[in-house]
Coordinates of C-alpha atoms and ligand atoms in Angstrom, one line a residue:
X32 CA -21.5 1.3 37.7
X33 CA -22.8 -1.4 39.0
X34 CA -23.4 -4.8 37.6
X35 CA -27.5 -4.5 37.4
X36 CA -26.1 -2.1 34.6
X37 CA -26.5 -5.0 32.4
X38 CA -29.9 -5.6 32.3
X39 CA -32.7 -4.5 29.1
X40 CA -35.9 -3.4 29.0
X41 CA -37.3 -4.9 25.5
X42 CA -38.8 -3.3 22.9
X43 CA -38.5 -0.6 20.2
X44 CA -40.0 2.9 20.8
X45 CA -41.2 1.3 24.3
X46 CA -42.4 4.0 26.8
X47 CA -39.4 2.5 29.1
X48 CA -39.2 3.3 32.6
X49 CA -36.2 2.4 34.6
X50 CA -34.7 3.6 38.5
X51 CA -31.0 2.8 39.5
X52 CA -32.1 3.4 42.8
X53 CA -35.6 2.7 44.0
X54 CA -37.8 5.6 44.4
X55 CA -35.9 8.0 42.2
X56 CA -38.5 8.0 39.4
X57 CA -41.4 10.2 39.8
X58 CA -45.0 8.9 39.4
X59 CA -48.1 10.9 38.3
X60 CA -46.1 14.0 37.4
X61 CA -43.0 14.3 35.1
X62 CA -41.5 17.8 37.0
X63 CA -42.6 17.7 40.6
X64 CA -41.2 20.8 42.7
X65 CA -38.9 18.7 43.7
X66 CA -38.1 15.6 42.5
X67 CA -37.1 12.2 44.4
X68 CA -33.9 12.9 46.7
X69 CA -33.2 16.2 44.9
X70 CA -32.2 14.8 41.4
X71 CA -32.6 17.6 39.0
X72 CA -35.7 16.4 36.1
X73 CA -34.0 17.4 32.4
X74 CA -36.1 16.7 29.4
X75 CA -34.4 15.4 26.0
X76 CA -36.8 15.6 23.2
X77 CA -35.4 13.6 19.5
X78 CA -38.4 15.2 17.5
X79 CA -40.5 18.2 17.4
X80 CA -42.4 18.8 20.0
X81 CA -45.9 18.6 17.4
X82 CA -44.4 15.6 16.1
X83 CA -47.3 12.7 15.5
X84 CA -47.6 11.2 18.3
X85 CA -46.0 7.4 16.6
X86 CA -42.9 9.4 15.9
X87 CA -42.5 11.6 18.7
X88 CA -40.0 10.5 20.8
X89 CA -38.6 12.0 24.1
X90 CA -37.6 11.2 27.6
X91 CA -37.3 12.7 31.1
X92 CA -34.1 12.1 32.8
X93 CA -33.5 12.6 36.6
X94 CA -30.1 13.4 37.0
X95 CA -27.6 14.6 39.7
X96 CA -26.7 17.4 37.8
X97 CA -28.4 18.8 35.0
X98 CA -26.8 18.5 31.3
X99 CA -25.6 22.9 31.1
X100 CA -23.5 22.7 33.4
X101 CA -20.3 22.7 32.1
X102 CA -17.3 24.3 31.4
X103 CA -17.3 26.6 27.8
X104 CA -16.1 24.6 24.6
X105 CA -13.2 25.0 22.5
X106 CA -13.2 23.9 18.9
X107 CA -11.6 20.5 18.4
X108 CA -10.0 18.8 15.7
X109 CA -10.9 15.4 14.2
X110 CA -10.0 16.3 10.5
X111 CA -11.2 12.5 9.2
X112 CA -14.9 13.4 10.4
X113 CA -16.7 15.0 7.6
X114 CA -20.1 15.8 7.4
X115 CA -22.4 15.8 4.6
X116 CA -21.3 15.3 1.0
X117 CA -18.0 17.3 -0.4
X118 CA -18.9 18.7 -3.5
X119 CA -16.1 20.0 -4.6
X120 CA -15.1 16.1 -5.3
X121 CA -15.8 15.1 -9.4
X122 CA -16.9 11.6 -8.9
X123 CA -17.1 8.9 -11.8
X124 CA -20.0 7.0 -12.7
X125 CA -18.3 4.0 -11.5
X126 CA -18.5 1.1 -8.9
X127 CA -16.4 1.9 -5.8
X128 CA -14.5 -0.9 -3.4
X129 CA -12.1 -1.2 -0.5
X130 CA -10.4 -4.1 0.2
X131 CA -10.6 -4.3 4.6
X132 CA -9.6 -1.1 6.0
X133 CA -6.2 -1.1 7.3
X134 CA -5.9 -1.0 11.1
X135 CA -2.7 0.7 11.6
X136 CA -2.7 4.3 13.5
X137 CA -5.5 3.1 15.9
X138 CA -4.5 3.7 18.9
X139 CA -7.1 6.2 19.4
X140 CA -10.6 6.3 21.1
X141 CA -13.6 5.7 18.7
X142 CA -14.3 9.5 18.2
X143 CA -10.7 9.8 17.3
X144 CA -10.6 6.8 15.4
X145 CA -13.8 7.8 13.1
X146 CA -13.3 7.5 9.1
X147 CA -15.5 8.9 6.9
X148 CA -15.7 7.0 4.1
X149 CA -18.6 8.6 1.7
X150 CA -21.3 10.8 3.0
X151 CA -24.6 12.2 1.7
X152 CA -27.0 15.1 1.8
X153 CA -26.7 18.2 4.4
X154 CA -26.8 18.0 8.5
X155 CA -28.5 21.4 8.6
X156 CA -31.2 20.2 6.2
X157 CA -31.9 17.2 8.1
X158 CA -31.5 14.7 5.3
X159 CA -29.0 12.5 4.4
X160 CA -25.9 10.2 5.9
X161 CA -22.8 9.3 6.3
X162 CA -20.9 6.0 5.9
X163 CA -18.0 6.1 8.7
X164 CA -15.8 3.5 9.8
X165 CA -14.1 3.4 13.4
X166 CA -10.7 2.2 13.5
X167 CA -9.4 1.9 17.7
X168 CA -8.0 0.4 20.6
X169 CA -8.1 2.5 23.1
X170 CA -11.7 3.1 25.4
X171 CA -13.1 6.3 26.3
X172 CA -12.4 6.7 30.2
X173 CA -13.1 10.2 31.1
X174 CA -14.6 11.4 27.6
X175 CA -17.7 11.5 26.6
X176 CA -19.2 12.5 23.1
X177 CA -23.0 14.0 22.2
X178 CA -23.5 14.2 18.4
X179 CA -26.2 17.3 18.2
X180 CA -25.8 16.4 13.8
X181 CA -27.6 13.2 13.6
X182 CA -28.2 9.4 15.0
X183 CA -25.5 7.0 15.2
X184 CA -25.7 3.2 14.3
X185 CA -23.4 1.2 15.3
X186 CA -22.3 -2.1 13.5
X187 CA -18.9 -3.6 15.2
X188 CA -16.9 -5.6 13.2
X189 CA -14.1 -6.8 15.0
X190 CA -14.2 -6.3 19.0
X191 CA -17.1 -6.0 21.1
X192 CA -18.2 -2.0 22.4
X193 CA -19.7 -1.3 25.9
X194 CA -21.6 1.5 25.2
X195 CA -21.7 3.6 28.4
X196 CA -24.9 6.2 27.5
X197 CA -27.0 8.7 29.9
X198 CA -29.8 6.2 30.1
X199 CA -27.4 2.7 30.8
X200 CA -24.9 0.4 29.4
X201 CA -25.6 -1.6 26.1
X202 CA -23.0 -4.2 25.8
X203 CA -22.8 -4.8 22.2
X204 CA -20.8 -7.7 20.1
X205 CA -20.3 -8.3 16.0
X206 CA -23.4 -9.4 14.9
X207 CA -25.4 -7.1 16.9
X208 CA -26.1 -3.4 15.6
X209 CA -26.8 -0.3 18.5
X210 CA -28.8 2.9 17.3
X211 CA -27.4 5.5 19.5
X212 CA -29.9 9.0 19.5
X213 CA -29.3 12.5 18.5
X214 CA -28.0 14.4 21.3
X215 CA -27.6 11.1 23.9
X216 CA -24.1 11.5 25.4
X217 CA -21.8 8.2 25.2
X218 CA -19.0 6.6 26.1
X219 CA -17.6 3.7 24.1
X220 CA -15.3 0.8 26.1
X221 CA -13.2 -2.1 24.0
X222 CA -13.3 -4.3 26.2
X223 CA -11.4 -6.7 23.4
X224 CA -9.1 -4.3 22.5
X225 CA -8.1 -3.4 26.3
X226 CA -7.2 -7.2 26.5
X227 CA -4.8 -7.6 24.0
X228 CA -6.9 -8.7 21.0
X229 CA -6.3 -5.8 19.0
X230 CA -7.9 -3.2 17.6
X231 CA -11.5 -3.0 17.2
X232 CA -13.0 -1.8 14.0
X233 CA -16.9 -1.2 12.5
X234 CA -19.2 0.7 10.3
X235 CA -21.6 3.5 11.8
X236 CA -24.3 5.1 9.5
X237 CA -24.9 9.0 11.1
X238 CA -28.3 9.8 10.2
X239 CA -28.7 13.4 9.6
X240 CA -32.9 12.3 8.5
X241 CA -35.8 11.0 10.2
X242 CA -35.4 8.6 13.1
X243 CA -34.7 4.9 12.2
X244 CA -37.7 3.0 12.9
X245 CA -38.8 -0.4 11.9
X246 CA -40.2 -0.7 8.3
X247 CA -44.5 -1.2 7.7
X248 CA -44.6 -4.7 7.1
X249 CA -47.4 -4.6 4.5
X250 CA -49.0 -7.8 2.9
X251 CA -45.9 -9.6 5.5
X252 CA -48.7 -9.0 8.4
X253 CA -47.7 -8.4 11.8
X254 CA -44.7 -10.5 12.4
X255 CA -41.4 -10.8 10.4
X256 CA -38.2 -9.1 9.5
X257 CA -36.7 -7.5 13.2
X258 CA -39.5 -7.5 15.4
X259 CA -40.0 -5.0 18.4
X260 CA -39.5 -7.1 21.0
X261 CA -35.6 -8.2 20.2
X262 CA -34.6 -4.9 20.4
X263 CA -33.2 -3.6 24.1
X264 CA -33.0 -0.5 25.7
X265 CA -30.5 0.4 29.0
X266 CA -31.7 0.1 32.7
X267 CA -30.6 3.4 34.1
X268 CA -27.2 3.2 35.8
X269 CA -25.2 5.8 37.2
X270 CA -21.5 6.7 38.1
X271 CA -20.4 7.6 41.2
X272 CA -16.7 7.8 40.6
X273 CA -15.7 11.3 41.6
X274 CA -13.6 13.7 39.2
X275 CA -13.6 15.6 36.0
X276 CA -15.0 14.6 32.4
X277 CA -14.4 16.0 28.8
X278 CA -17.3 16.4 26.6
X279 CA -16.7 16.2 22.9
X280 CA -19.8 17.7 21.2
X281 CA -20.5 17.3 17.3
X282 CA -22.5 20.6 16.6
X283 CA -22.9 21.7 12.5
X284 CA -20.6 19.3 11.6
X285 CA -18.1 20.1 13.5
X286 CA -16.8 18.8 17.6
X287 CA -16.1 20.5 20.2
X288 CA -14.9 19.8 23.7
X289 CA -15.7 21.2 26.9
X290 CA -14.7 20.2 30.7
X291 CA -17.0 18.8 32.8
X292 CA -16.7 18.5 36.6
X293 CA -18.7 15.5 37.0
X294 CA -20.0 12.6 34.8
X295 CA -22.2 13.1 32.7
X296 CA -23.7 9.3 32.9
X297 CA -25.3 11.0 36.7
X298 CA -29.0 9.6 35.4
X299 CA -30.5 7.4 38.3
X300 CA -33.7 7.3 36.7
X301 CA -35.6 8.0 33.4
X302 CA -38.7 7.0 31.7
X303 CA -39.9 7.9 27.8
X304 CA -39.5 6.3 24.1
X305 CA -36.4 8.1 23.3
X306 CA -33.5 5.7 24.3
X307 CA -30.6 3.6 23.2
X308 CA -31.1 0.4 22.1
X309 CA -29.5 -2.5 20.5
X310 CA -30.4 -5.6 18.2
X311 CA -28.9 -8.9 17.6
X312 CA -29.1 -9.7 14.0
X313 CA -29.1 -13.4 14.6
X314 CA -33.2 -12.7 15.5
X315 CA -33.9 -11.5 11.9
X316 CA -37.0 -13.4 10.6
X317 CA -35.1 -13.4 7.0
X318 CA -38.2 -13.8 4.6
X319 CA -37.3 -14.8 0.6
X320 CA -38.9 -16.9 -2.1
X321 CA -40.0 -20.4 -1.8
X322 CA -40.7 -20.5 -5.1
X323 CA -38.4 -19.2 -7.9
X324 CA -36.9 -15.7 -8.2
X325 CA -35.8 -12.9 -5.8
X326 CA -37.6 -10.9 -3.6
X327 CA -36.2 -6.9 -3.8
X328 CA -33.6 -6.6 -1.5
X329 CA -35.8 -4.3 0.6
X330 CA -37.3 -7.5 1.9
X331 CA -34.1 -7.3 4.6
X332 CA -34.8 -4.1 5.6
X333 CA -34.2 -4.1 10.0
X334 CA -34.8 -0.3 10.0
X335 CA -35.6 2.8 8.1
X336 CA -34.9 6.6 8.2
X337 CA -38.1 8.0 5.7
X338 CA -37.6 10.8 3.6
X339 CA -40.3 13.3 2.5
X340 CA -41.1 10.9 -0.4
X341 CA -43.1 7.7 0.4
X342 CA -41.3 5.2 0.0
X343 CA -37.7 6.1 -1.2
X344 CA -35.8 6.5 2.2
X345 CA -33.4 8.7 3.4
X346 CA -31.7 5.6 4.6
X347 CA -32.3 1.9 5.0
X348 CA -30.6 -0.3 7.0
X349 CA -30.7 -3.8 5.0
X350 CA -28.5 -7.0 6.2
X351 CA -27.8 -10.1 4.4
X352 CA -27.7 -12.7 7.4
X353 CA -27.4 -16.4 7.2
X354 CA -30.3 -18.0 5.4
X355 CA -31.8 -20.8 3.3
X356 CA -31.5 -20.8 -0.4
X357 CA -34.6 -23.1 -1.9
X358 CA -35.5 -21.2 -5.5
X359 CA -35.7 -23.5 -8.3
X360 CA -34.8 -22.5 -11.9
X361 CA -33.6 -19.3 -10.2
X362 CA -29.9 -17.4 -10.5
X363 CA -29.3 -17.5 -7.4
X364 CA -27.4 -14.4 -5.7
X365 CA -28.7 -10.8 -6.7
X366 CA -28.7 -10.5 -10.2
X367 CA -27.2 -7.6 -12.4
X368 CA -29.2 -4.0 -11.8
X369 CA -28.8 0.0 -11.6
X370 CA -31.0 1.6 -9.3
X371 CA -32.5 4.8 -8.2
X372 CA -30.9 4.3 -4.5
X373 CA -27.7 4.2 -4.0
X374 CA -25.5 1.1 -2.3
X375 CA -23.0 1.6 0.3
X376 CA -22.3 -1.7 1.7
X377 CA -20.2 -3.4 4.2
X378 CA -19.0 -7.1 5.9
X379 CA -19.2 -8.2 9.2
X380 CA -18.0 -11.8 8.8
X381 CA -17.7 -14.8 6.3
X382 CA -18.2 -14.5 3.0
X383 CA -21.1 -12.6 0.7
X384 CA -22.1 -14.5 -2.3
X385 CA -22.4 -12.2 -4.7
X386 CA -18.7 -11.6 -4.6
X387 CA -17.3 -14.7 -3.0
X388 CA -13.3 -13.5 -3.0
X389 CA -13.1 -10.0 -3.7
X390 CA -15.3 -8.7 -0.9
X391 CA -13.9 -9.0 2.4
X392 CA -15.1 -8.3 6.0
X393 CA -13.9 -4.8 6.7
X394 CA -14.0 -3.9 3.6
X395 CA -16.5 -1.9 1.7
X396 CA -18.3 -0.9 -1.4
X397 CA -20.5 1.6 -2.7
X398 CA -22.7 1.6 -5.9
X399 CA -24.4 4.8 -6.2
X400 CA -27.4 5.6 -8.6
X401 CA -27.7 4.2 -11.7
X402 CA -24.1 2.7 -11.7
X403 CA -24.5 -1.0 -12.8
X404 CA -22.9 -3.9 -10.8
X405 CA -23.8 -7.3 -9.9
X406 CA -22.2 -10.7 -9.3
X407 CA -18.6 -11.4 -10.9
X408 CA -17.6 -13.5 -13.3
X409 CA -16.5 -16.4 -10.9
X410 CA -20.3 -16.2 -9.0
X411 CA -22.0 -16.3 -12.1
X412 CA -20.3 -18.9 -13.8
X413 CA -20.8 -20.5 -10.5
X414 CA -24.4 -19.7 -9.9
X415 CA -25.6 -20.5 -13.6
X416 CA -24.2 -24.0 -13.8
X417 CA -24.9 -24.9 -9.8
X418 CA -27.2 -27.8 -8.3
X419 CA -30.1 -26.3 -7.3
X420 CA -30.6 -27.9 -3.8
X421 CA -31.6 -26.5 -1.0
X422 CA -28.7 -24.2 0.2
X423 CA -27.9 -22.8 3.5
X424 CA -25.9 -19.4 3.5
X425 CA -24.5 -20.0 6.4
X426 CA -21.7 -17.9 8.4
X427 CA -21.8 -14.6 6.2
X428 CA -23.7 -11.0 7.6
X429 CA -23.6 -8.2 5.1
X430 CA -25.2 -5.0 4.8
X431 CA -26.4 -2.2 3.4
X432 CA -26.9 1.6 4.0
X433 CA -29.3 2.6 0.8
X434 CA -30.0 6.1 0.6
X435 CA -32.0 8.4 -2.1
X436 CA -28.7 10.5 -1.8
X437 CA -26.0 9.4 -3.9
X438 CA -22.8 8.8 -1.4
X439 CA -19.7 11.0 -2.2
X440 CA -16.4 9.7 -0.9
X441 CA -13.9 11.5 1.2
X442 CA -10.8 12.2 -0.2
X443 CA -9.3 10.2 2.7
X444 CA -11.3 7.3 1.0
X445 CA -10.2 7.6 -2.2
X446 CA -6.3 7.9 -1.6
X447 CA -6.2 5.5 0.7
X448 CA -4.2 2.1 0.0
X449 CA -7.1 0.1 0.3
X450 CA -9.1 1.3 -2.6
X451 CA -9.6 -1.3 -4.9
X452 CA -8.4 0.6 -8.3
X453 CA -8.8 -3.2 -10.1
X454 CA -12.7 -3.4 -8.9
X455 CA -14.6 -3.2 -12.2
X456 CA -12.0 -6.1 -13.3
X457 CA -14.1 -8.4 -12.1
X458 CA -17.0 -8.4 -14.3
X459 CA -14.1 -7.7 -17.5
X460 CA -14.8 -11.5 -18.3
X461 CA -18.3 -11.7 -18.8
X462 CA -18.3 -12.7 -22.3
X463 CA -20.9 -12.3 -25.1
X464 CA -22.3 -16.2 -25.0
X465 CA -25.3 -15.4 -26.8
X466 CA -25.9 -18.5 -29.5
X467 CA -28.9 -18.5 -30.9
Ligands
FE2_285 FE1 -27.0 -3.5 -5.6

């Protein structure tokens, strides 16, 4: 591809419009008889086609070859991927962490190097998610995957991705999150890992639900939180490179793979709202009190998956970037609570304060519904005795994927070595210091 590969059309939802070579895209009609220098038009619609029209998203592509043809598929085995939540696992009411998750055995691509680690709700129902994490080193060359079961955001952790997709390259580094759509075939590079830093490792939330789309802002008004215009979609880019591909399809929650003769990245030009994009975190307008208390975490919110319920989402996507601390007469990191929603979190770097040792980047931890958690001992002791100057939070990005679907975890995830089994040790010494 060629280096104008690297280049981004801003915005979120944006009717884009992009040619890799000039001329290619049609104007005034989306399927003339024949398109511009005989590409083939192909359609790719994310939502019904009586969607409303803010939600409807789809794009025309105009590619050298269309997307069926292709060789037939053959079931394909990836037995860590598991989709939707196992219910044959009995799962205790309790709070759930791993310390960072080892990154032995991953010297595998990022389809093969996917870990579920707790998953939700049903793909055929179109509701729910899972929690994954990628372990890998090695890039996809002549693979490419389509997931027909749900969205994909990305959240790197260690190693930057270069995210090859049918509508341009997204070139994407910790810190910075990519939202990848149903039924988009990829390609994911490591650049990092291919020189010698080792392997690369992140999250990825699959959305089975509704779209991700940027939360209503309410009383905020019409600026805050992740605004539309820091998100970035592909130019189109195409390859040229002669010679076969294998297409690894995720279809009902299983993959398959298929033989391709040419690549399927063959888009020279598109134009619609349905397209990759990514977001740099670091352009979060993080909004808290100025006052005294808390805020609800939802305040953090960069994206959101609805459910049929107003208001209680199939998924949010909530970080915890760097930001200032000014609340007086205020315990300071999130106090103790059970909720409705349930927690899966995750680090990206530094240090998150509610849990200043035991929570480490890489690492995870889910609190489902109604199991109770907070800070530890060591934070609150610290917290309820501190100086209450202004504080900057500086160097630390966590998040959250909060769903209305409790997350169950795989049984990978709960016999691997890096479950915490001493978790709920850490609140053991909160001590009755009542004295009236
Ligand atoms: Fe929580």
């Amino acid at each position: 591809m060629s280096t104008d590969a690297l280049r981004y059309q801003s915005g979120f939802g944006n009717e884009y419009a992009s040619e890799a070579v000039a001329g290619a895209l049609p104007q005034g009609r989306n399927s003339p008889q024949r398109a511009p220098f005989d590409l083939y038009p192909e359609l790719i619609s994310g939502t019904a086609f009586t969607a409303p029209r803010h939600e409807n998203r789809r794009s025309w592509m105009y590619r050298r070859q269309p997307s069926v043809v292709s060789g037939r598929y053959q079931a394909c085995a990836q037995p860590h991927w598991q989709t939707g939540a196992d219910r044959d696992i009995a799962l205790a009411p309790e709070p759930l962490r791993w310390h960072p998750i080892p990154l032995e055995n991953a010297e595998v691509d990022f389809v093969d190097g996917i870990r579920t680690l707790a998953a939700n709700g049903d793909a055929e129902a179109h509701s729910g998610v899972a929690a994954h994490v990628y372990l890998a080193s090695r890039s996809m060359e002549r693979r490419a995957f389509v997931n027909a079961d749900g969205e994909m955001l990305l959240v790197p952790q260690q190693g930057r991705l270069t995210i090859t997709t049918e509508m341009g390259v997204l070139d994407v580094k910790p810190g910075e999150i990519a939202l990848l759509p149903r039924g988009v075939a990829f390609k994911i590079a490591l650049p990092d890992s291919e020189a010698g830093a080792g392997p690369s490792r992140g999250y990825v939330c699959e959305n089975y639900g509704a779209q991700f789309r940027l939360p209503e802002l309410g009383p905020i008004g019409s600026n805050g939180l992740a605004n539309a215009r820091d998100f970035q979609a592909p130019v189109a880019a195409f390859e040229s490179e002669a010679g076969g591909y294998e297409i690894v399809k995720k279809f009902a929650g299983r993959l398959w793979r298929a033989p391709m003769k040419q690549s399927p990245f063959n888009v020279v030009a598109w134009h619609g709202n349905l397209a990759p994009v990514k977001y740099d975190t670091a352009n979060f307008m993080t909004i808290g009190s100025i006052s005294f208390d808390h805020p609800d975490p939802s305040i953090f919110t960069v994206l959101t998956s609805p459910s049929d319920t107003p208001g209680t989402a199939n998924c949010d996507f909530v970080i915890f970037p760097p930001r200032w601390l000014v609340m007086e007469n205020t315990f300071r990191p999130p106090w103790y609570h059970r909720n409705l929603m349930s927690e899966f979190m995750g680090l990206v770097y530094g240090e998150y304060d509610a849990k200043p040792g035991g929570f480490k980047p890489g690492g995870a931890s889910l609190h489902n519904a109604m199991v109770p958690h907070g800070p530890d001992e060591e934070a609150f002791e610290k917290a309820s005795h501190a100086d209450l100057k202004p504080q900057k939070l500086d160097n630390t990005l966590a998040f959250m994927f909060e769903s209305r679907f409790r997350f169950i975890p795989t049984a990978w995830a709960l016999q691997s070595p890096a479950l915490d089994t001493d978790y709920a040790d850490c609140w053991a010494g909160l001590k009755d210091q009542f004295k009236p």
